[in-house]
Coordinates of C-alpha atoms and ligand atoms in Angstrom, one line a residue:
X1 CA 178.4 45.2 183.4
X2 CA 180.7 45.1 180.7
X3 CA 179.4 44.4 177.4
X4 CA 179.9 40.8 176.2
X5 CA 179.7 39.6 173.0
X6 CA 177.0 36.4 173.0
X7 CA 178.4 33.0 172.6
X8 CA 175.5 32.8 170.0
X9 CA 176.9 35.5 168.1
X10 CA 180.4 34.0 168.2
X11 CA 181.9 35.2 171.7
X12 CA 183.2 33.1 174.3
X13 CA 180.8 30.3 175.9
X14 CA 180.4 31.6 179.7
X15 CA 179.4 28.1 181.2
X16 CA 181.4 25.2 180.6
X17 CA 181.2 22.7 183.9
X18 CA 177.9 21.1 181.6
X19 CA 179.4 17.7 182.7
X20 CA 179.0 18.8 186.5
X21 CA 176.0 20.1 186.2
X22 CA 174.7 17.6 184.5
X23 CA 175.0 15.2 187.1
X24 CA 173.7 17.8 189.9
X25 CA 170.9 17.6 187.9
X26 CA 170.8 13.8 187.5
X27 CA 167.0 12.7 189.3
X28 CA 165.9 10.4 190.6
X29 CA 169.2 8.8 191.9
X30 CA 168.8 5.7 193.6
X31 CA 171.4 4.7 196.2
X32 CA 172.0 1.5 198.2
X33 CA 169.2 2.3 201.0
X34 CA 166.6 1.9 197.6
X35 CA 168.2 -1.4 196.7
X36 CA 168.4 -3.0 199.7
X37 CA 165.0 -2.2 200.5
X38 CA 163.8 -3.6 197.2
X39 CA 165.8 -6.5 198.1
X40 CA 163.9 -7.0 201.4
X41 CA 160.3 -6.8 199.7
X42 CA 161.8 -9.8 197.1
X43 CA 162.7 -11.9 200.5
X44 CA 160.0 -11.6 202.6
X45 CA 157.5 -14.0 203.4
X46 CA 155.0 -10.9 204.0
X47 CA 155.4 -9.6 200.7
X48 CA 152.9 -7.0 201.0
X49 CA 153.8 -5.8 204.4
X50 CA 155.9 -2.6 203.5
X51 CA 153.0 -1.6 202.0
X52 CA 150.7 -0.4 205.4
X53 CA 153.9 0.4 206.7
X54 CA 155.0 2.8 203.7
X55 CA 150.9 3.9 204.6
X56 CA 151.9 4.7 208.3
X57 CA 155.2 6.4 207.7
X58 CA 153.3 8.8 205.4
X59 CA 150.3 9.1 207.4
X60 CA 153.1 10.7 210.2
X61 CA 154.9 12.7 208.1
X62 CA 151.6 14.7 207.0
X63 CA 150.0 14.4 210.3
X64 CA 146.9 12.4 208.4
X65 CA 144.6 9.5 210.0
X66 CA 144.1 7.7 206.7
X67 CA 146.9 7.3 203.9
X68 CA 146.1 5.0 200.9
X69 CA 149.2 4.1 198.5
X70 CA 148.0 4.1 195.0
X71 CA 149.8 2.2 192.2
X72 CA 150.0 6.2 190.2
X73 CA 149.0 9.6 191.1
X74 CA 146.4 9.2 188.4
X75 CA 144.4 6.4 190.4
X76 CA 145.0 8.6 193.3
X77 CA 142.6 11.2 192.4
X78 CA 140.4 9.2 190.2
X79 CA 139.6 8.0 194.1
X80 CA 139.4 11.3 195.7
X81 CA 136.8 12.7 193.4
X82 CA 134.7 9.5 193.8
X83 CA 135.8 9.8 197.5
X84 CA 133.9 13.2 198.0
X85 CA 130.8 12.2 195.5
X86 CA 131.6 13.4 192.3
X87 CA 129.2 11.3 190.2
X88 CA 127.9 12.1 186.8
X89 CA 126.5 14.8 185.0
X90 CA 128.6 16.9 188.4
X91 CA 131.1 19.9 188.0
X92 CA 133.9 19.8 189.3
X93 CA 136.1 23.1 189.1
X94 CA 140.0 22.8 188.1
X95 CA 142.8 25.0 187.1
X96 CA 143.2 25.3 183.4
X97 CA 147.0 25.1 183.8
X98 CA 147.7 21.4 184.9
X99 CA 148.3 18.2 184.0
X100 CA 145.6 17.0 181.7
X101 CA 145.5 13.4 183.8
X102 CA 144.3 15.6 186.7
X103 CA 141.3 16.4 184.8
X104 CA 140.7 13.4 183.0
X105 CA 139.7 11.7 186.4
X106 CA 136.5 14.0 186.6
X107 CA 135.4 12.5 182.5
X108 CA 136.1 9.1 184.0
X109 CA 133.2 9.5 186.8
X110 CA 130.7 10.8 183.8
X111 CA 131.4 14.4 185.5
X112 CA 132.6 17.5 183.4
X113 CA 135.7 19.8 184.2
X114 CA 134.3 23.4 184.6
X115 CA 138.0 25.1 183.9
X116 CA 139.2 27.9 186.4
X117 CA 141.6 30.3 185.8
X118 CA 145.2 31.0 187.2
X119 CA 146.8 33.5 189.0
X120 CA 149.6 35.5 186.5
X121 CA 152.3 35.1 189.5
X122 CA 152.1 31.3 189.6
X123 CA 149.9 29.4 187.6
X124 CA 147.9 28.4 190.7
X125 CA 144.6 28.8 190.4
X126 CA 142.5 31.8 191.1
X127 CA 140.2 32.3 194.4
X128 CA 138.1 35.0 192.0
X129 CA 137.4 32.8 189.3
X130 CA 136.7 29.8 191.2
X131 CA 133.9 31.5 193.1
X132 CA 132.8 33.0 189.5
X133 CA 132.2 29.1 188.4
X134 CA 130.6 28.2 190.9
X135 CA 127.1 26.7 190.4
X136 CA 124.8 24.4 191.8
X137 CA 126.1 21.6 189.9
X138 CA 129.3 21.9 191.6
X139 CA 130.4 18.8 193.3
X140 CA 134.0 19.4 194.0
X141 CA 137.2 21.7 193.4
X142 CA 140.6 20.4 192.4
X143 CA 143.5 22.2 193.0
X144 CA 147.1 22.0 192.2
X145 CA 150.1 23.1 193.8
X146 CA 151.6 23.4 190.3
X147 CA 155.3 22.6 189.7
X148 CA 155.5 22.8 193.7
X149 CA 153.8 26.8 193.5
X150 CA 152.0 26.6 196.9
X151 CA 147.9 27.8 196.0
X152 CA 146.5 30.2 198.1
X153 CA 144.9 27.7 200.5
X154 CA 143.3 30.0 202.9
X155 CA 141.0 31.8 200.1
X156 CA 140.1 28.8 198.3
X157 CA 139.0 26.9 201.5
X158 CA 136.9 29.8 202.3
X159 CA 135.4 29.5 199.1
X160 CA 134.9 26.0 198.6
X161 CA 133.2 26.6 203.1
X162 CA 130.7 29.4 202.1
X163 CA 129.8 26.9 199.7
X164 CA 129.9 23.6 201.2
X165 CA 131.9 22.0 198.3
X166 CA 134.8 19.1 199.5
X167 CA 138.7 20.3 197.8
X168 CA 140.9 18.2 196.6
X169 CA 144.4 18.9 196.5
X170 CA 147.0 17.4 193.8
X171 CA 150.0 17.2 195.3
X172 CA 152.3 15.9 192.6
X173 CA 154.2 18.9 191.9
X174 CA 154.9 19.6 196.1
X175 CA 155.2 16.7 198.0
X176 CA 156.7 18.2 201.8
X177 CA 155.6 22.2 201.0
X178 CA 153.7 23.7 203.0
X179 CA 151.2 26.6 203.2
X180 CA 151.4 28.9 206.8
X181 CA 152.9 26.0 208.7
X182 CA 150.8 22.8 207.4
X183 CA 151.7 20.3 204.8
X184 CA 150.0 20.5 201.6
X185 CA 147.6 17.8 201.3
X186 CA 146.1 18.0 204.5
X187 CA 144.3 21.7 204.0
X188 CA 141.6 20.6 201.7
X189 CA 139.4 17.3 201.9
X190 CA 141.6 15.1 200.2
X191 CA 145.0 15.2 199.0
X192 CA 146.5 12.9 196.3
X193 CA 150.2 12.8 195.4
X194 CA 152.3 10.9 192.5
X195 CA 155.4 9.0 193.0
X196 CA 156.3 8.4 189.4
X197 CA 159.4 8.9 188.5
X198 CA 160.4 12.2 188.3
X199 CA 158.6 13.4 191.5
X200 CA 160.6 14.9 194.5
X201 CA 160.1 11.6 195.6
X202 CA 159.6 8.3 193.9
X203 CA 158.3 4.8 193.7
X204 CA 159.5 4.5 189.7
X205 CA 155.7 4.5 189.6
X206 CA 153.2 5.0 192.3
X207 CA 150.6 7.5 194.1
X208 CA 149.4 8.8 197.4
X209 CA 145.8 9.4 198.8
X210 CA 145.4 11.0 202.3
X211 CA 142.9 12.4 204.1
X212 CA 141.9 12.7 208.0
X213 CA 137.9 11.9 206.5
X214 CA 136.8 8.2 207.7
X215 CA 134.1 8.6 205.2
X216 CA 136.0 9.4 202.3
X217 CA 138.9 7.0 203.0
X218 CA 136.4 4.1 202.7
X219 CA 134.5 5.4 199.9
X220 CA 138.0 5.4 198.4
X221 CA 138.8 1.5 199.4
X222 CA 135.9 0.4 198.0
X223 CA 136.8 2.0 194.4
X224 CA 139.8 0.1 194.1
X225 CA 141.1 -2.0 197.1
X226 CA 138.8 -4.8 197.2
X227 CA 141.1 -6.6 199.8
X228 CA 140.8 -3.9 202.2
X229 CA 136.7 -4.0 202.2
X230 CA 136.6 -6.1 204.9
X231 CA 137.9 -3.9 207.1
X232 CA 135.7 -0.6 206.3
X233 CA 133.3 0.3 209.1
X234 CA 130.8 1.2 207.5
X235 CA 128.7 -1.5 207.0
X236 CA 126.4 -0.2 203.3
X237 CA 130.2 -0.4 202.2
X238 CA 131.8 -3.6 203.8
X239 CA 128.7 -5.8 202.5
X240 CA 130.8 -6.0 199.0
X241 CA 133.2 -8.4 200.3
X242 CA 132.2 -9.2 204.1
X243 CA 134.0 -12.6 205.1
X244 CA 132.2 -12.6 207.8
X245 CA 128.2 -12.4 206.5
X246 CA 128.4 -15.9 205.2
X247 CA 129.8 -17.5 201.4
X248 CA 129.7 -14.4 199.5
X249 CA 131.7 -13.7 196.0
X250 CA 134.1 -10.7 197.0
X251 CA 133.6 -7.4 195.0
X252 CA 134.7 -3.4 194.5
X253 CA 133.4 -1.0 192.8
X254 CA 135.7 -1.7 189.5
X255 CA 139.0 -0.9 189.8
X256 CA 142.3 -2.5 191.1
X257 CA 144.8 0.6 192.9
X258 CA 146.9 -1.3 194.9
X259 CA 150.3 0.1 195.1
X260 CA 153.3 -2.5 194.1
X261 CA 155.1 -3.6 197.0
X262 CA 158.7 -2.8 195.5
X263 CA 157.4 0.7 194.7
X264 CA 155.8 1.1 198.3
X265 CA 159.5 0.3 199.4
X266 CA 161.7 2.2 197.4
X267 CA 159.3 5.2 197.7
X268 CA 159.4 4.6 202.1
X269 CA 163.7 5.0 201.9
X270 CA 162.9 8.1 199.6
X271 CA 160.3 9.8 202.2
X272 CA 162.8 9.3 204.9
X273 CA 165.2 11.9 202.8
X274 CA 162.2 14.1 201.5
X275 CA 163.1 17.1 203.5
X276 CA 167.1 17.0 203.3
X277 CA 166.4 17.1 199.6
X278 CA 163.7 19.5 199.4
X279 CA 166.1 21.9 201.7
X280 CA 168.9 21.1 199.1
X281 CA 166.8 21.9 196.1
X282 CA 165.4 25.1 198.0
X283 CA 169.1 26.5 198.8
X284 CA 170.3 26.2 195.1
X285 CA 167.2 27.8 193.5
X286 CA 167.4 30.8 196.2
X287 CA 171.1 31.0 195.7
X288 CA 170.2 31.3 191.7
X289 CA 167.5 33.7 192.2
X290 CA 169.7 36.0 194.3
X291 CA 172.2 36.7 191.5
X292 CA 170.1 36.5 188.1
X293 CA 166.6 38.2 189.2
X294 CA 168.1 41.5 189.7
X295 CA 169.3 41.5 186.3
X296 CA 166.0 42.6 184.4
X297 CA 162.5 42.8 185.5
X298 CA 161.9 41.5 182.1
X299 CA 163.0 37.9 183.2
X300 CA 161.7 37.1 186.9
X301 CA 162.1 34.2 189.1
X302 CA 159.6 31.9 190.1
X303 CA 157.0 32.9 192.7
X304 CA 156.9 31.7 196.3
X305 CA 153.8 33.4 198.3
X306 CA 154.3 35.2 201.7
X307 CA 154.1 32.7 204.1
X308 CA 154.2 29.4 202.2
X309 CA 157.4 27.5 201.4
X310 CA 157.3 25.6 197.7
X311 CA 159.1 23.0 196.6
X312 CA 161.3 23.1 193.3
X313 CA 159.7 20.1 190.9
X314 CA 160.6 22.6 188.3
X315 CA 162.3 25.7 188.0
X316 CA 160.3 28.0 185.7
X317 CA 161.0 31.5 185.0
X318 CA 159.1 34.8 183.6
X319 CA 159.9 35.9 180.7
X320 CA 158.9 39.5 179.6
X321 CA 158.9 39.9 175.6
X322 CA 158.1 43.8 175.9
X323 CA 160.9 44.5 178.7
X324 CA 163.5 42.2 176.7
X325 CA 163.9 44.3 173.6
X326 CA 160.9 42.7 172.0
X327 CA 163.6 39.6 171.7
X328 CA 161.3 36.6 171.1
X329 CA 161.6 34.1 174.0
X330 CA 162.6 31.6 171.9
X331 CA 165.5 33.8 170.6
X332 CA 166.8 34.1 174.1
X333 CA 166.6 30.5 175.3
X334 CA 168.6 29.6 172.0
X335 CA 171.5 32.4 173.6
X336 CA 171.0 30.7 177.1
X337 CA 171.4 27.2 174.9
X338 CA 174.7 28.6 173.5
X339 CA 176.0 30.1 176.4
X340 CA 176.1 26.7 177.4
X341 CA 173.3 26.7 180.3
X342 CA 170.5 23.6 179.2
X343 CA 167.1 26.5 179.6
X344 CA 164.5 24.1 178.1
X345 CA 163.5 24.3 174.4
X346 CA 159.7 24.6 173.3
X347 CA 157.4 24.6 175.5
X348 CA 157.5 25.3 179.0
X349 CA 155.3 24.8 181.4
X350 CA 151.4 23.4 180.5
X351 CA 149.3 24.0 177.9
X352 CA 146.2 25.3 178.9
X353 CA 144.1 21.1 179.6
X354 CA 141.3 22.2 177.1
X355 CA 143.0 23.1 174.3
X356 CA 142.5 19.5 173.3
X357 CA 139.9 17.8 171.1
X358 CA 138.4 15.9 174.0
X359 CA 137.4 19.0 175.1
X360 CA 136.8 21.8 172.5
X361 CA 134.9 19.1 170.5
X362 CA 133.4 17.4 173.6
X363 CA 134.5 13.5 172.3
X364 CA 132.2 11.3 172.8
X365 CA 134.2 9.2 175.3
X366 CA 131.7 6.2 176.9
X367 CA 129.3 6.2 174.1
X368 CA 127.8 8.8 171.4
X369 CA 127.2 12.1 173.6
X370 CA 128.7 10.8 177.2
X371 CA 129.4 12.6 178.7
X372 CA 129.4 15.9 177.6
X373 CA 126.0 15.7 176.1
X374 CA 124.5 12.5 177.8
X375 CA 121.0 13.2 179.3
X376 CA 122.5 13.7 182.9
X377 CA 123.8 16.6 182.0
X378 CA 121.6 19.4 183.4
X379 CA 123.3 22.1 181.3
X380 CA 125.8 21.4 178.9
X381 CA 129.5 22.9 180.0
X382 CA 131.6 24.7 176.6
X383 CA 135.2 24.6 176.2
X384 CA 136.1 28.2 174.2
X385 CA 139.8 29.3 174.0
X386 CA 140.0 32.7 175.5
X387 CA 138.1 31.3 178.4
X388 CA 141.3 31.6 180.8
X389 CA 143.2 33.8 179.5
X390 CA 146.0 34.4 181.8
X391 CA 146.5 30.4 181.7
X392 CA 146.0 31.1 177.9
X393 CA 149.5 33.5 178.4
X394 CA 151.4 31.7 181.2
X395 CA 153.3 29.2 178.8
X396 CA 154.6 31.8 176.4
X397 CA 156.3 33.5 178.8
X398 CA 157.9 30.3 180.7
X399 CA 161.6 29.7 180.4
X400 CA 163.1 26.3 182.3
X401 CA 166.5 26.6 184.1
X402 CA 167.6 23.3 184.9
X403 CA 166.9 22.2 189.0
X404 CA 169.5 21.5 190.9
X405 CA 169.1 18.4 192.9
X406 CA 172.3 17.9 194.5
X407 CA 174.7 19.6 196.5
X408 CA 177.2 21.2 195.0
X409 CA 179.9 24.5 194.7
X410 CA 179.3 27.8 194.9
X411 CA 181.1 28.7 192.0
X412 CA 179.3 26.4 190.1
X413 CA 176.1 28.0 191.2
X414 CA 177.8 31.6 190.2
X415 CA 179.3 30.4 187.0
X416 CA 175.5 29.7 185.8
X417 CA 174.0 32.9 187.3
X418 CA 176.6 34.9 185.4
X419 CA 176.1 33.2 182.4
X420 CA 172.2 33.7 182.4
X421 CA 172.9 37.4 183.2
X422 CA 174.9 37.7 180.6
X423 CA 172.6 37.0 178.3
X424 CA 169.7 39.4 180.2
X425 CA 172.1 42.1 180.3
X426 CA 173.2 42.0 176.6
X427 CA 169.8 40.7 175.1
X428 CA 170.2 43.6 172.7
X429 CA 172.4 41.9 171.0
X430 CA 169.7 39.4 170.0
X431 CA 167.3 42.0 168.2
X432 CA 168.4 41.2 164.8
X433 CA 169.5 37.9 165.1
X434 CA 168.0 35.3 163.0
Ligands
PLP501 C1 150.0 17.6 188.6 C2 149.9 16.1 188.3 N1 148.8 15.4 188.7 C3 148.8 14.1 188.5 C4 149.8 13.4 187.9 C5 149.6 11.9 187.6 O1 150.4 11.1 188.3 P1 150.9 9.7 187.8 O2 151.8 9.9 186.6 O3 151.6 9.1 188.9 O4 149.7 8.9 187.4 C6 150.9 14.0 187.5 C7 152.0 13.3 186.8 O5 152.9 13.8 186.2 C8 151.0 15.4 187.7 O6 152.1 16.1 187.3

């Protein structure tokens, strides 16, 4: 390759459709389908109705018995943990590298987040560690298919089986991946999902719970869908709000989940197109892979484990400090900047969840000392950095190239690969910049 000089250093730009890809980029996009369906929901006489039918659509599409719409992804697994019997002064093992909601649903049953950590190709968690944290105070494990990064399901179920302890999967990142031929969301226990707005599908706002588990399904109604109570089968369950046992006051165990109809509909048209757009999504990012990875094993494309197939919520590369001329990362996303591709500023990528105060100074969330120190706590769980390092590393190294969402030219897709490899090949260039 020839040398170039760097548009950040004053040569010539190498991307300049921005406009174009910009608008490949532009998500969620809703189209008539969305509007007409919305449209429907405001007509109807059965206002609620797409709801159970948004439930059975889904319910097919992962090959579930029991789907639950949620009004967020949040509520969604707030519900799963209570689902399985996380209750408090429990453990409940999650990755370190995740979306800090994710984890905040174990403080809000009075249980505490033992933090696992990640595998260095992916961010998903890792099978070693998990079995490491293991204790008998462990009353579930959470896992996340993070930023559509398929976990390795197959260890972590075997796991979670030699040590009868229920899984839940957060699906928010992967909605439609799968792991050796089965959905995601239907390996573990329970699987939640979010539809909020910048999800491979959406309601605006919205969430999923599924799981082929009778038990847990109902334990999950009676959390927060008082008007389905009557239904349950189990009757310790259905006394809360049994029409038929005689004048009763109706009851649940607190909390109000129910999905919003117009979200239930607009999220049902987007389902329907899940797979068309995942495939879309999939072809770009491969195409992109294809020409910039070879460039430098100092920058390295995201990770897709033998036999899974990920989805693309984000599209988050490696980068290598010591194999890039010691060029800091931030250096080089400014050149990407320049060069005109939109690589993400700051931080990419999470934060490892308990570098927060709730954590490292165990807040005192219901109450002085609950839960961290309230007196169901068998022994007390500490929150040290260090304690994961490789999630400790993982966001340093993360660089976002924009996702592709759209269909579009090929040149399009090779102007940006050149003008990412451009920048690999001739990071150099950047040593004494700045
Ligand atoms: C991994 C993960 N879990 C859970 C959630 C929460 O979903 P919601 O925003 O729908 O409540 C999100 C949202 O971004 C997420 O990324």
């Amino acid at each position: 390759m020839k040398r170039e000089t760097l548009a950040l250093l004053g040569g010539p730009k190498a991307f300049t459709r921005e406009e174009e890809l910009k608008e490949a980029c532009r998500w969620p996009r809703f189209g008539d389908e969305e509007k007409r369906a919305m449209m429907e929901v405001l007509e109807s006489d059965d206002i609620y109705g797409v709801i159970r039918e948004f439930e059975e659509d889904f319910a097919r599409y992962m090959g579930t018995k029991y789907v639950l719409a949620h009004n967020n992804g949040t509520s969604s697994i707030h519900a799963a943990y209570f689902a399985v019997g996380v209750g408090p002064g429990d453990e409940v093992l999650t990755s370190a590298y995740t979306w800090h909601l994710q984890v905040s649903q174990i403080l809000a049953l009075h249980a505490l987040p033992v933090f696992v950590d990640v595998n260095p190709e992916d961010g998903t968690i890792d099978p070693e560690d998990l079995e490491r944290k293991i204790t008998p105070r462990t009353k579930a494990i959470a896992v996340v298919h993070v930023f559509g990064a398929v976990a390795p399901m197959e260890e972590i179920m075997d796991v979670a089986s030699r040590h009868g302890i229920p899984v839940v999967e957060d699906c928010s990142h992967a909605h439609g991946a799968e792991y050796k031929g089965r959905k995601v969301g239907t390996i573990g226990d329970v699987g939640c999902f979010s539809l909020q707005n910048s999800k491979l599908m959406t309601g605006i706002e919205g969430g999923v719970l599924v799981t082929s588990n009778r038990e847990y399904y109902e334990r999950a109604v009676v959390l927060g869908h008082y008007e389905r109570i009557p239904e349950l089968s189990d009757p310790k369950l259905r006394r809360f709000n049994d029409r038929k046992a005689g004048p009763m006051a109706p009851s649940c165990f607190g909390f109000k989940y129910r999905i919003h109809p117009v979200a239930a509909a607009v999220a049902r048209v987007q389902l329907g197109h899940l797979d068309e757009w995942n495939e879309v999504r999939r072809r770009n990012v491969t195409y992109l892979n294809e020409r910039i990875g070879p460039a430098s094993d100092g920058f390295v494309p995201p990770y897709e484990a033998p036999g899974t197939k990920r989805t693309w919520l984000n599209y988050l590369w490696q980068y290598f400090q010591d194999k890039m001329g010691d060029v800091p990362r931030e250096r080089f996303i400014e050149a990407l900047i320049a060069e005109g591709v939109p690589a993400s500023r700051g931080r990419a990528g999470y934060l490892p969840v308990y570098w927060n105060p709730v954590y490292e100074e165990r807040a005192s969330i219901w109450g002085p000392g609950y839960p961290f120190e309230a007196p169901y706590v068998e022994v007390p769980v500490e929150y040290k950095r260090g304690m994961c390092p490789v999630a400790e590393e993982m966001w340093r190294r993360m660089v976002g190239l924009p996702v592709i969402h759209w269909k579009v030219e090929e040149d399009l897709l090779d102007e940006l690969a050149e003008a990412v490899v451009k920048v690999v090949k001739n990071v150099d260039q950047l040593k004494n910049w700045g």
